[in-house]
Amino acid sequence: MAVSHQRKLGGYISTKLWSTYLPQLTAQSIVLRPAALSLGAMSRALSMQCIGQNPSQSDHYQNAVAYYCKALRHLSQAGSATATTKEAMLLAILFTSFEGLRGNVKSALKHTYHGLLIMRELCASPEAMSYIDQLAPDPGQFISEILALYSRLAIQTQVVSQGSAELKESGTVSAGKSKDSEELDREVVNNRLSRYLLPRPGLSASPKLFMHVDEALEHWEATTRRMERLGPRVIPLLDEFLAGDARNHRKVEEAIEGIQKNREVTYFSDESQRHLRIWHDAFWPLYQRTLTTSEPCSGPTMTLICLRIEYLALSMYSMFQMQGNYDAVSALTPKCREVNELCEIVFRRQAQDSREPSMRFSISPGLTWHLIFVAMNCRDSVVRESAMRILETYHRQDGLWSSASFLEIAKRNRKVEAENCSEGNMKQQWLRLSRRVFLLEEAGDRLTDISIHEQREWVLGLYRGVCRL
């Protein structure tokens, strides 16, 4: 039961971390096994809501808590440093999943921060390579899976904070470290981990046509790794561009213009788009053939639909260089519309099994993030409203992100859009909207935003309690 549940936590795009590594390791480890059992028991307990019973009063719920505590005790008693590091990394993922499944985002955040700290210390250690090589028989594949998941969790913590985050003049959350220290850490970590982001041998070139779902998925992972290897070249540049005061209109416009003209950023965007096109050329015939010949709700069909969603999303995100270009953003409307349509297909399929809470929770993909992107950025108001309707209709939790909290952001953004359209042309209005900042504080219980009012002045608005999870 625990194994099948773990596979579902990976979503329809279930990577080897969920389909292979975690099932094997949880079966072998006295530390990980009770953590996996706690997930299965919690899922069984929460399924009782569908028949009108209180989950917290069930034996399954009590068993889940007991297994959870047992895993913590075993971790504190673990011997080998290497085993403890590996188990601690994976336990943080399992515990984040456990707390996210039952909607306790504050506790999920604590486990996420702990896991990120372990990863940071491991990768920055002078003995990093020795430790990593002992983590698994195939450490490259294993650590790349872990890195990919923790990278997504790190992005989530930038939107959802544990307490009351301090918004600095830049409109971003203070990280508590000096810029020089962060850049040094980033360079050291990137140098040590770069070889683990290489696609495995045999995937250096994409075939002209994918023959089956597993092949498409494997090459998708290789494509995203190639894009991740490009990332370290542009992150410091983006940090530099975005370090100014978000309330200073001229500074924001200069930053947007600088991003558009920067050669390194252009290279990243062009190369990312090239990798995506190569993959999609081989994917599209398989996708079309499967949709017309296979069962609409079969596992392979849903996996391909999810891959199509991820492709559409990455093809839009990798164009961040054009963020300030209204015409370029407006041209994304067809992709935004398709993201809505495909996400709703996935959510509707998952909702059919209403007694399976794990189908409404995932730790890996972020379909809710794609929907909030559409609700915030699409220039067609009908498509934005459609994204909001889907968020409101299908309640789910993607890691630290919930459809409920994102819906509150979208509602607040709707008001900002209405205020913003009162003056200027479309391009001027979009440039003003590029200065929006939203942050979920207190683990999503409070929405903080910096937005623009009719007087065209930046204000800090606190909306307490609007995102209760």
PDB file of C-alpha atoms in Angstrom, residues 166-269:
ATOM      1  CA  GLU A 166      10.071  41.061   5.642  1.00  0.00           C
ATOM      2  CA  LEU A 167       9.525  42.730   2.291  1.00  0.00           C
ATOM      3  CA  LYS A 168      12.583  44.782   1.495  1.00  0.00           C
ATOM      4  CA  GLU A 169      12.666  47.677  -0.937  1.00  0.00           C
ATOM      5  CA  SER A 170      13.316  45.265  -3.750  1.00  0.00           C
ATOM      6  CA  GLY A 171       9.960  43.684  -3.048  1.00  0.00           C
ATOM      7  CA  THR A 172      11.566  40.314  -2.388  1.00  0.00           C
ATOM      8  CA  VAL A 173      12.056  38.278   0.753  1.00  0.00           C
ATOM      9  CA  SER A 174      15.287  38.796   2.642  1.00  0.00           C
ATOM     10  CA  ALA A 175      17.319  35.606   2.676  1.00  0.00           C
ATOM     11  CA  GLY A 176      19.558  36.584   5.575  1.00  0.00           C
ATOM     12  CA  LYS A 177      22.851  36.048   3.709  1.00  0.00           C
ATOM     13  CA  SER A 178      25.209  38.436   1.997  1.00  0.00           C
ATOM     14  CA  LYS A 179      25.143  38.584  -1.784  1.00  0.00           C
ATOM     15  CA  ASP A 180      28.836  37.631  -2.031  1.00  0.00           C
ATOM     16  CA  SER A 181      28.289  34.634   0.256  1.00  0.00           C
ATOM     17  CA  GLU A 182      25.306  33.437  -1.758  1.00  0.00           C
ATOM     18  CA  GLU A 183      27.193  33.759  -5.057  1.00  0.00           C
ATOM     19  CA  LEU A 184      30.192  31.855  -3.665  1.00  0.00           C
ATOM     20  CA  ASP A 185      27.963  29.055  -2.323  1.00  0.00           C
ATOM     21  CA  ARG A 186      26.092  28.878  -5.610  1.00  0.00           C
ATOM     22  CA  GLU A 187      29.294  28.639  -7.653  1.00  0.00           C
ATOM     23  CA  VAL A 188      30.764  25.915  -5.428  1.00  0.00           C
ATOM     24  CA  VAL A 189      27.562  23.870  -5.466  1.00  0.00           C
ATOM     25  CA  ASN A 190      27.083  24.247  -9.224  1.00  0.00           C
ATOM     26  CA  ASN A 191      30.647  23.129  -9.945  1.00  0.00           C
ATOM     27  CA  ARG A 192      30.280  20.033  -7.776  1.00  0.00           C
ATOM     28  CA  LEU A 193      26.881  19.025  -9.076  1.00  0.00           C
ATOM     29  CA  SER A 194      27.234  19.843 -12.769  1.00  0.00           C
ATOM     30  CA  ARG A 195      28.151  16.265 -13.737  1.00  0.00           C
ATOM     31  CA  TYR A 196      24.969  14.961 -12.100  1.00  0.00           C
ATOM     32  CA  LEU A 197      22.821  17.138 -14.348  1.00  0.00           C
ATOM     33  CA  LEU A 198      24.140  15.475 -17.488  1.00  0.00           C
ATOM     34  CA  PRO A 199      21.632  13.205 -19.265  1.00  0.00           C
ATOM     35  CA  ARG A 200      22.614   9.570 -18.847  1.00  0.00           C
ATOM     36  CA  PRO A 201      24.656   7.928 -21.645  1.00  0.00           C
ATOM     37  CA  GLY A 202      22.452   6.994 -24.573  1.00  0.00           C
ATOM     38  CA  LEU A 203      20.251  10.074 -24.288  1.00  0.00           C
ATOM     39  CA  SER A 204      22.655  12.550 -25.851  1.00  0.00           C
ATOM     40  CA  ALA A 205      20.452  12.792 -28.939  1.00  0.00           C
ATOM     41  CA  SER A 206      16.699  12.590 -29.246  1.00  0.00           C
ATOM     42  CA  PRO A 207      15.138  10.169 -31.755  1.00  0.00           C
ATOM     43  CA  LYS A 208      13.023  11.640 -34.512  1.00  0.00           C
ATOM     44  CA  LEU A 209       9.936   9.919 -33.105  1.00  0.00           C
ATOM     45  CA  PHE A 210       9.179   8.544 -29.654  1.00  0.00           C
ATOM     46  CA  MET A 211       7.662   5.075 -29.848  1.00  0.00           C
ATOM     47  CA  HIS A 212       6.131   4.856 -26.360  1.00  0.00           C
ATOM     48  CA  VAL A 213       5.384   6.857 -23.233  1.00  0.00           C
ATOM     49  CA  ASP A 214       8.438   5.747 -21.245  1.00  0.00           C
ATOM     50  CA  GLU A 215      10.757   6.882 -24.023  1.00  0.00           C
ATOM     51  CA  ALA A 216       9.085  10.301 -24.166  1.00  0.00           C
ATOM     52  CA  LEU A 217       9.321  10.634 -20.382  1.00  0.00           C
ATOM     53  CA  GLU A 218      12.972   9.605 -20.270  1.00  0.00           C
ATOM     54  CA  HIS A 219      13.921  12.128 -22.937  1.00  0.00           C
ATOM     55  CA  TRP A 220      11.827  14.797 -21.211  1.00  0.00           C
ATOM     56  CA  GLU A 221      13.921  14.329 -18.084  1.00  0.00           C
ATOM     57  CA  ALA A 222      17.068  14.608 -20.213  1.00  0.00           C
ATOM     58  CA  THR A 223      15.741  17.802 -21.813  1.00  0.00           C
ATOM     59  CA  THR A 224      14.994  19.453 -18.485  1.00  0.00           C
ATOM     60  CA  ARG A 225      18.466  18.498 -17.237  1.00  0.00           C
ATOM     61  CA  ARG A 226      20.032  20.227 -20.226  1.00  0.00           C
ATOM     62  CA  MET A 227      18.014  23.328 -19.415  1.00  0.00           C
ATOM     63  CA  GLU A 228      18.986  23.137 -15.739  1.00  0.00           C
ATOM     64  CA  ARG A 229      22.664  23.128 -16.719  1.00  0.00           C
ATOM     65  CA  LEU A 230      22.084  26.451 -18.470  1.00  0.00           C
ATOM     66  CA  GLY A 231      20.481  28.006 -15.396  1.00  0.00           C
ATOM     67  CA  PRO A 232      23.613  28.870 -13.349  1.00  0.00           C
ATOM     68  CA  ARG A 233      24.746  31.194 -16.153  1.00  0.00           C
ATOM     69  CA  VAL A 234      21.744  33.488 -15.838  1.00  0.00           C
ATOM     70  CA  ILE A 235      20.635  33.328 -12.183  1.00  0.00           C
ATOM     71  CA  PRO A 236      23.306  35.797 -10.938  1.00  0.00           C
ATOM     72  CA  LEU A 237      22.439  38.142 -13.814  1.00  0.00           C
ATOM     73  CA  LEU A 238      18.744  38.068 -12.976  1.00  0.00           C
ATOM     74  CA  ASP A 239      19.511  38.674  -9.296  1.00  0.00           C
ATOM     75  CA  GLU A 240      21.527  41.726 -10.287  1.00  0.00           C
ATOM     76  CA  PHE A 241      18.813  43.077 -12.576  1.00  0.00           C
ATOM     77  CA  LEU A 242      16.082  42.576  -9.970  1.00  0.00           C
ATOM     78  CA  ALA A 243      18.000  43.947  -6.992  1.00  0.00           C
ATOM     79  CA  GLY A 244      16.555  47.454  -7.317  1.00  0.00           C
ATOM     80  CA  ASP A 245      13.552  49.016  -5.600  1.00  0.00           C
ATOM     81  CA  ALA A 246      10.367  47.456  -7.028  1.00  0.00           C
ATOM     82  CA  ARG A 247       8.486  50.667  -6.214  1.00  0.00           C
ATOM     83  CA  ASN A 248      10.753  52.755  -8.428  1.00  0.00           C
ATOM     84  CA  HIS A 249       9.049  52.712 -11.835  1.00  0.00           C
ATOM     85  CA  ARG A 250      12.141  53.772 -13.755  1.00  0.00           C
ATOM     86  CA  LYS A 251      14.341  51.136 -12.094  1.00  0.00           C
ATOM     87  CA  VAL A 252      11.850  48.392 -12.887  1.00  0.00           C
ATOM     88  CA  GLU A 253      11.639  49.440 -16.529  1.00  0.00           C
ATOM     89  CA  GLU A 254      15.436  49.585 -16.758  1.00  0.00           C
ATOM     90  CA  ALA A 255      15.674  46.079 -15.276  1.00  0.00           C
ATOM     91  CA  ILE A 256      13.149  44.701 -17.772  1.00  0.00           C
ATOM     92  CA  GLU A 257      14.978  46.365 -20.652  1.00  0.00           C
ATOM     93  CA  GLY A 258      18.308  45.038 -19.367  1.00  0.00           C
ATOM     94  CA  ILE A 259      16.993  41.477 -19.238  1.00  0.00           C
ATOM     95  CA  GLN A 260      15.673  41.756 -22.788  1.00  0.00           C
ATOM     96  CA  LYS A 261      19.009  42.958 -24.158  1.00  0.00           C
ATOM     97  CA  ASN A 262      21.398  40.770 -22.152  1.00  0.00           C
ATOM     98  CA  ARG A 263      23.283  38.238 -24.309  1.00  0.00           C
ATOM     99  CA  GLU A 264      23.558  35.570 -21.621  1.00  0.00           C
ATOM    100  CA  VAL A 265      19.825  35.709 -20.959  1.00  0.00           C
ATOM    101  CA  THR A 266      19.131  35.593 -24.702  1.00  0.00           C
ATOM    102  CA  TYR A 267      21.395  32.559 -25.032  1.00  0.00           C
ATOM    103  CA  PHE A 268      19.604  30.773 -22.184  1.00  0.00           C
ATOM    104  CA  SER A 269      16.190  31.483 -23.677  1.00  0.00           C
TER     105      SER A 269
END
